[in-house]
PDB file of C-alpha atoms in Angstrom:
ATOM      1  CA  UNK A 116      -3.756  -3.743   0.204  1.00  0.00           C
ATOM      2  CA  UNK A 117      -2.524  -7.360  -0.740  1.00  0.00           C
ATOM      3  CA  UNK A 118      -3.735  -9.673   1.928  1.00  0.00           C
ATOM      4  CA  UNK A 119      -1.948 -12.706   3.281  1.00  0.00           C
ATOM      5  CA  UNK A 120      -3.464 -15.989   2.212  1.00  0.00           C
ATOM      6  CA  UNK A 121      -4.731 -16.935   5.846  1.00  0.00           C
ATOM      7  CA  UNK A 122      -6.073 -13.193   6.256  1.00  0.00           C
ATOM      8  CA  UNK A 123      -8.075 -13.183   3.031  1.00  0.00           C
ATOM      9  CA  UNK A 124      -9.415 -16.717   3.832  1.00  0.00           C
ATOM     10  CA  UNK A 125     -10.764 -15.589   7.180  1.00  0.00           C
ATOM     11  CA  UNK A 126     -12.306 -12.470   5.611  1.00  0.00           C
ATOM     12  CA  UNK A 127     -13.955 -14.758   2.822  1.00  0.00           C
ATOM     13  CA  UNK A 128     -12.282 -13.190   0.206  1.00  0.00           C
ATOM     14  CA  UNK A 129     -10.028 -14.357  -2.756  1.00  0.00           C
ATOM     15  CA  UNK A 130      -6.097 -13.655  -2.562  1.00  0.00           C
ATOM     16  CA  UNK A 131      -6.297 -10.982  -5.287  1.00  0.00           C
ATOM     17  CA  UNK A 132      -9.130  -9.118  -3.698  1.00  0.00           C
ATOM     18  CA  UNK A 133      -8.728  -5.459  -2.951  1.00  0.00           C
ATOM     19  CA  UNK A 134      -9.647  -4.425   0.775  1.00  0.00           C
ATOM     20  CA  UNK A 135      -9.824  -0.966   1.879  1.00  0.00           C
ATOM     21  CA  UNK A 136     -10.945   0.738   5.265  1.00  0.00           C
ATOM     22  CA  UNK A 137     -13.998   3.070   5.345  1.00  0.00           C
ATOM     23  CA  UNK A 138     -15.755   4.578   8.359  1.00  0.00           C
ATOM     24  CA  UNK A 139     -19.017   3.291   8.755  1.00  0.00           C
ATOM     25  CA  UNK A 140     -21.746   5.804   8.459  1.00  0.00           C
ATOM     26  CA  UNK A 141     -24.304   3.700  10.237  1.00  0.00           C
ATOM     27  CA  UNK A 142     -25.385   0.229  11.194  1.00  0.00           C
ATOM     28  CA  UNK A 143     -23.820  -2.173   8.386  1.00  0.00           C
ATOM     29  CA  UNK A 144     -24.197  -6.131   8.487  1.00  0.00           C
ATOM     30  CA  UNK A 145     -21.209  -7.938   7.337  1.00  0.00           C
ATOM     31  CA  UNK A 146     -21.148  -9.060   3.743  1.00  0.00           C
ATOM     32  CA  UNK A 147     -23.874  -6.335   2.773  1.00  0.00           C
ATOM     33  CA  UNK A 148     -23.085  -4.065  -0.200  1.00  0.00           C
ATOM     34  CA  UNK A 149     -22.150  -0.366   0.993  1.00  0.00           C
ATOM     35  CA  UNK A 150     -22.338   2.837  -0.815  1.00  0.00           C
ATOM     36  CA  UNK A 151     -20.416   6.171  -0.345  1.00  0.00           C
ATOM     37  CA  UNK A 152     -22.277   8.445   1.990  1.00  0.00           C
ATOM     38  CA  UNK A 153     -22.481  11.811   0.061  1.00  0.00           C
ATOM     39  CA  UNK A 154     -24.140  13.443   3.091  1.00  0.00           C
ATOM     40  CA  UNK A 155     -20.841  13.718   4.588  1.00  0.00           C
ATOM     41  CA  UNK A 156     -18.524  16.756   4.045  1.00  0.00           C
ATOM     42  CA  UNK A 157     -15.421  17.204   2.191  1.00  0.00           C
ATOM     43  CA  UNK A 158     -13.197  13.952   2.090  1.00  0.00           C
ATOM     44  CA  UNK A 159     -15.659  12.253   4.333  1.00  0.00           C
ATOM     45  CA  UNK A 160     -17.951  11.669   1.374  1.00  0.00           C
ATOM     46  CA  UNK A 161     -15.368   8.975   0.080  1.00  0.00           C
ATOM     47  CA  UNK A 162     -14.270   7.964   3.512  1.00  0.00           C
ATOM     48  CA  UNK A 163     -17.660   6.995   4.952  1.00  0.00           C
ATOM     49  CA  UNK A 164     -19.845   4.208   3.783  1.00  0.00           C
ATOM     50  CA  UNK A 165     -23.566   3.309   4.506  1.00  0.00           C
ATOM     51  CA  UNK A 166     -25.516   0.186   3.868  1.00  0.00           C
ATOM     52  CA  UNK A 167     -26.479   0.300   0.058  1.00  0.00           C
ATOM     53  CA  UNK A 168     -30.039   1.609  -0.604  1.00  0.00           C
ATOM     54  CA  UNK A 169     -31.743  -0.071  -3.649  1.00  0.00           C
ATOM     55  CA  UNK A 170     -32.433   1.525  -7.154  1.00  0.00           C
ATOM     56  CA  UNK A 171     -30.785   2.526 -10.144  1.00  0.00           C
ATOM     57  CA  UNK A 172     -29.855   6.099  -8.982  1.00  0.00           C
ATOM     58  CA  UNK A 173     -27.850   4.759  -6.078  1.00  0.00           C
ATOM     59  CA  UNK A 174     -25.919   2.036  -8.098  1.00  0.00           C
ATOM     60  CA  UNK A 175     -23.174   4.553  -9.012  1.00  0.00           C
ATOM     61  CA  UNK A 176     -22.318   5.142  -5.523  1.00  0.00           C
ATOM     62  CA  UNK A 177     -21.556   1.389  -4.787  1.00  0.00           C
ATOM     63  CA  UNK A 178     -18.183   1.100  -2.733  1.00  0.00           C
ATOM     64  CA  UNK A 179     -18.003  -2.702  -2.238  1.00  0.00           C
ATOM     65  CA  UNK A 180     -18.975  -5.405  -0.024  1.00  0.00           C
ATOM     66  CA  UNK A 181     -18.607  -4.985   3.993  1.00  0.00           C
ATOM     67  CA  UNK A 182     -16.393  -7.831   5.188  1.00  0.00           C
ATOM     68  CA  UNK A 183     -16.911  -6.539   9.014  1.00  0.00           C
ATOM     69  CA  UNK A 184     -20.055  -5.597  10.793  1.00  0.00           C
ATOM     70  CA  UNK A 185     -20.484  -2.071  12.165  1.00  0.00           C
ATOM     71  CA  UNK A 186     -23.158  -1.565  15.018  1.00  0.00           C
ATOM     72  CA  UNK A 187     -23.083   2.175  14.860  1.00  0.00           C
ATOM     73  CA  UNK A 188     -21.458   4.930  12.922  1.00  0.00           C
ATOM     74  CA  UNK A 189     -17.945   5.851  13.785  1.00  0.00           C
ATOM     75  CA  UNK A 190     -15.260   8.227  12.871  1.00  0.00           C
ATOM     76  CA  UNK A 191     -12.519   6.279  14.698  1.00  0.00           C
ATOM     77  CA  UNK A 192     -13.241   2.739  13.953  1.00  0.00           C
ATOM     78  CA  UNK A 193     -13.061   1.656  10.389  1.00  0.00           C
ATOM     79  CA  UNK A 194     -14.344  -1.616   8.896  1.00  0.00           C
ATOM     80  CA  UNK A 195     -12.778  -3.437   5.921  1.00  0.00           C
ATOM     81  CA  UNK A 196     -14.322  -3.279   2.853  1.00  0.00           C
ATOM     82  CA  UNK A 197     -13.871  -5.273  -0.423  1.00  0.00           C
ATOM     83  CA  UNK A 198     -13.749  -2.980  -3.493  1.00  0.00           C
ATOM     84  CA  UNK A 199     -12.428  -5.334  -6.098  1.00  0.00           C
ATOM     85  CA  UNK A 200     -12.389  -9.177  -6.598  1.00  0.00           C
ATOM     86  CA  UNK A 201     -13.934 -12.425  -5.231  1.00  0.00           C
ATOM     87  CA  UNK A 202     -16.175 -12.278  -2.102  1.00  0.00           C
ATOM     88  CA  UNK A 203     -17.573 -15.349  -0.633  1.00  0.00           C
ATOM     89  CA  UNK A 204     -21.277 -15.111   0.675  1.00  0.00           C
ATOM     90  CA  UNK A 205     -22.326 -11.614  -0.324  1.00  0.00           C
ATOM     91  CA  UNK A 206     -25.834 -10.687   0.570  1.00  0.00           C
ATOM     92  CA  UNK A 207     -27.989 -11.097  -2.364  1.00  0.00           C
ATOM     93  CA  UNK A 208     -31.722 -10.897  -3.627  1.00  0.00           C
ATOM     94  CA  UNK A 209     -32.164 -14.482  -4.355  1.00  0.00           C
ATOM     95  CA  UNK A 210     -32.106 -13.776  -8.434  1.00  0.00           C
ATOM     96  CA  UNK A 211     -28.461 -14.145  -8.806  1.00  0.00           C
ATOM     97  CA  UNK A 212     -26.910 -17.090 -11.359  1.00  0.00           C
ATOM     98  CA  UNK A 213     -23.561 -17.838 -12.261  1.00  0.00           C
ATOM     99  CA  UNK A 214     -22.593 -15.243 -14.741  1.00  0.00           C
ATOM    100  CA  UNK A 215     -25.339 -12.785 -13.747  1.00  0.00           C
ATOM    101  CA  UNK A 216     -24.366  -9.046 -14.141  1.00  0.00           C
ATOM    102  CA  UNK A 217     -24.715  -7.608 -10.610  1.00  0.00           C
ATOM    103  CA  UNK A 218     -26.258  -4.176  -9.737  1.00  0.00           C
ATOM    104  CA  UNK A 219     -27.679  -2.993  -6.217  1.00  0.00           C
ATOM    105  CA  UNK A 220     -30.749  -4.769  -5.966  1.00  0.00           C
ATOM    106  CA  UNK A 221     -33.541  -3.200  -7.759  1.00  0.00           C
ATOM    107  CA  UNK A 222     -36.375  -5.139  -6.090  1.00  0.00           C
ATOM    108  CA  UNK A 223     -36.164  -3.562  -2.804  1.00  0.00           C
ATOM    109  CA  UNK A 224     -33.702  -5.305  -0.671  1.00  0.00           C
ATOM    110  CA  UNK A 225     -31.339  -2.745   1.022  1.00  0.00           C
ATOM    111  CA  UNK A 226     -27.589  -3.992   1.382  1.00  0.00           C
ATOM    112  CA  UNK A 227     -28.117  -6.778  -1.461  1.00  0.00           C
ATOM    113  CA  UNK A 228     -26.823  -7.196  -4.832  1.00  0.00           C
ATOM    114  CA  UNK A 229     -29.291  -8.412  -7.585  1.00  0.00           C
ATOM    115  CA  UNK A 230     -29.149  -9.619 -11.168  1.00  0.00           C
ATOM    116  CA  UNK A 231     -29.176  -6.371 -13.400  1.00  0.00           C
ATOM    117  CA  UNK A 232     -29.517  -5.681 -16.852  1.00  0.00           C
ATOM    118  CA  UNK A 233     -26.397  -4.516 -18.948  1.00  0.00           C
ATOM    119  CA  UNK A 234     -27.398  -1.142 -20.307  1.00  0.00           C
ATOM    120  CA  UNK A 235     -30.075  -0.551 -17.763  1.00  0.00           C
ATOM    121  CA  UNK A 236     -28.307  -0.981 -14.568  1.00  0.00           C
ATOM    122  CA  UNK A 237     -24.868   0.212 -13.410  1.00  0.00           C
ATOM    123  CA  UNK A 238     -23.156  -3.126 -13.274  1.00  0.00           C
ATOM    124  CA  UNK A 239     -20.899  -3.607 -10.260  1.00  0.00           C
ATOM    125  CA  UNK A 240     -19.755  -7.369 -10.737  1.00  0.00           C
ATOM    126  CA  UNK A 241     -20.792 -10.846 -11.620  1.00  0.00           C
ATOM    127  CA  UNK A 242     -22.322 -13.715  -9.896  1.00  0.00           C
ATOM    128  CA  UNK A 243     -19.766 -16.693  -9.773  1.00  0.00           C
ATOM    129  CA  UNK A 244     -22.412 -19.087  -8.556  1.00  0.00           C
ATOM    130  CA  UNK A 245     -26.419 -19.506  -7.882  1.00  0.00           C
ATOM    131  CA  UNK A 246     -27.092 -17.704  -4.975  1.00  0.00           C
ATOM    132  CA  UNK A 247     -28.419 -19.941  -1.927  1.00  0.00           C
ATOM    133  CA  UNK A 248     -31.378 -17.949  -0.420  1.00  0.00           C
ATOM    134  CA  UNK A 249     -29.949 -14.565  -0.095  1.00  0.00           C
ATOM    135  CA  UNK A 250     -26.249 -15.392  -0.354  1.00  0.00           C
ATOM    136  CA  UNK A 251     -23.980 -15.895  -2.837  1.00  0.00           C
ATOM    137  CA  UNK A 252     -20.444 -15.674  -4.175  1.00  0.00           C
ATOM    138  CA  UNK A 253     -19.472 -12.660  -6.165  1.00  0.00           C
ATOM    139  CA  UNK A 254     -16.609 -11.034  -8.217  1.00  0.00           C
ATOM    140  CA  UNK A 255     -16.522  -7.155  -7.926  1.00  0.00           C
ATOM    141  CA  UNK A 256     -15.262  -5.027 -10.872  1.00  0.00           C
ATOM    142  CA  UNK A 257     -13.592  -2.297  -8.781  1.00  0.00           C
ATOM    143  CA  UNK A 258     -15.031   1.015  -9.050  1.00  0.00           C
ATOM    144  CA  UNK A 259     -14.624   2.034  -5.540  1.00  0.00           C
ATOM    145  CA  UNK A 260     -10.914   1.954  -5.903  1.00  0.00           C
ATOM    146  CA  UNK A 261     -10.146   5.509  -5.113  1.00  0.00           C
ATOM    147  CA  UNK A 262     -11.788   5.841  -1.547  1.00  0.00           C
ATOM    148  CA  UNK A 263     -11.250   4.599   1.676  1.00  0.00           C
ATOM    149  CA  UNK A 264      -8.289   4.988   4.631  1.00  0.00           C
TER     150      UNK A 264
END
């Protein structure tokens, strides 16, 4: 969905960022990485996201960055998720530099993106600045484009 400029700015995304809605499968913090919840059934597997776990095996399930928080699982109240494009203030693990290839954090922080290694990790985007603490601006490549409401 194309976002009006003011709406995109309020969510902390760029104008060309692709945002979709998904049902939260549990508690999710805004700006955390989310992944598809394959424990759901049928189409629910690509309509439901959970906070991303860490590790190379889960990288392929990456759906995007949550732009809204979810206090609990819901099948009626979706959250907005950036699936491709620029996102300000994404949760990181403190290892991201400008130009770093990104993967789900391999050091153990759920919901965070970290600097990955091309050929060893499933790369989901790039860091566009050096992260500050555990927050950084990122660009997502858009592999979760098919899911969502």
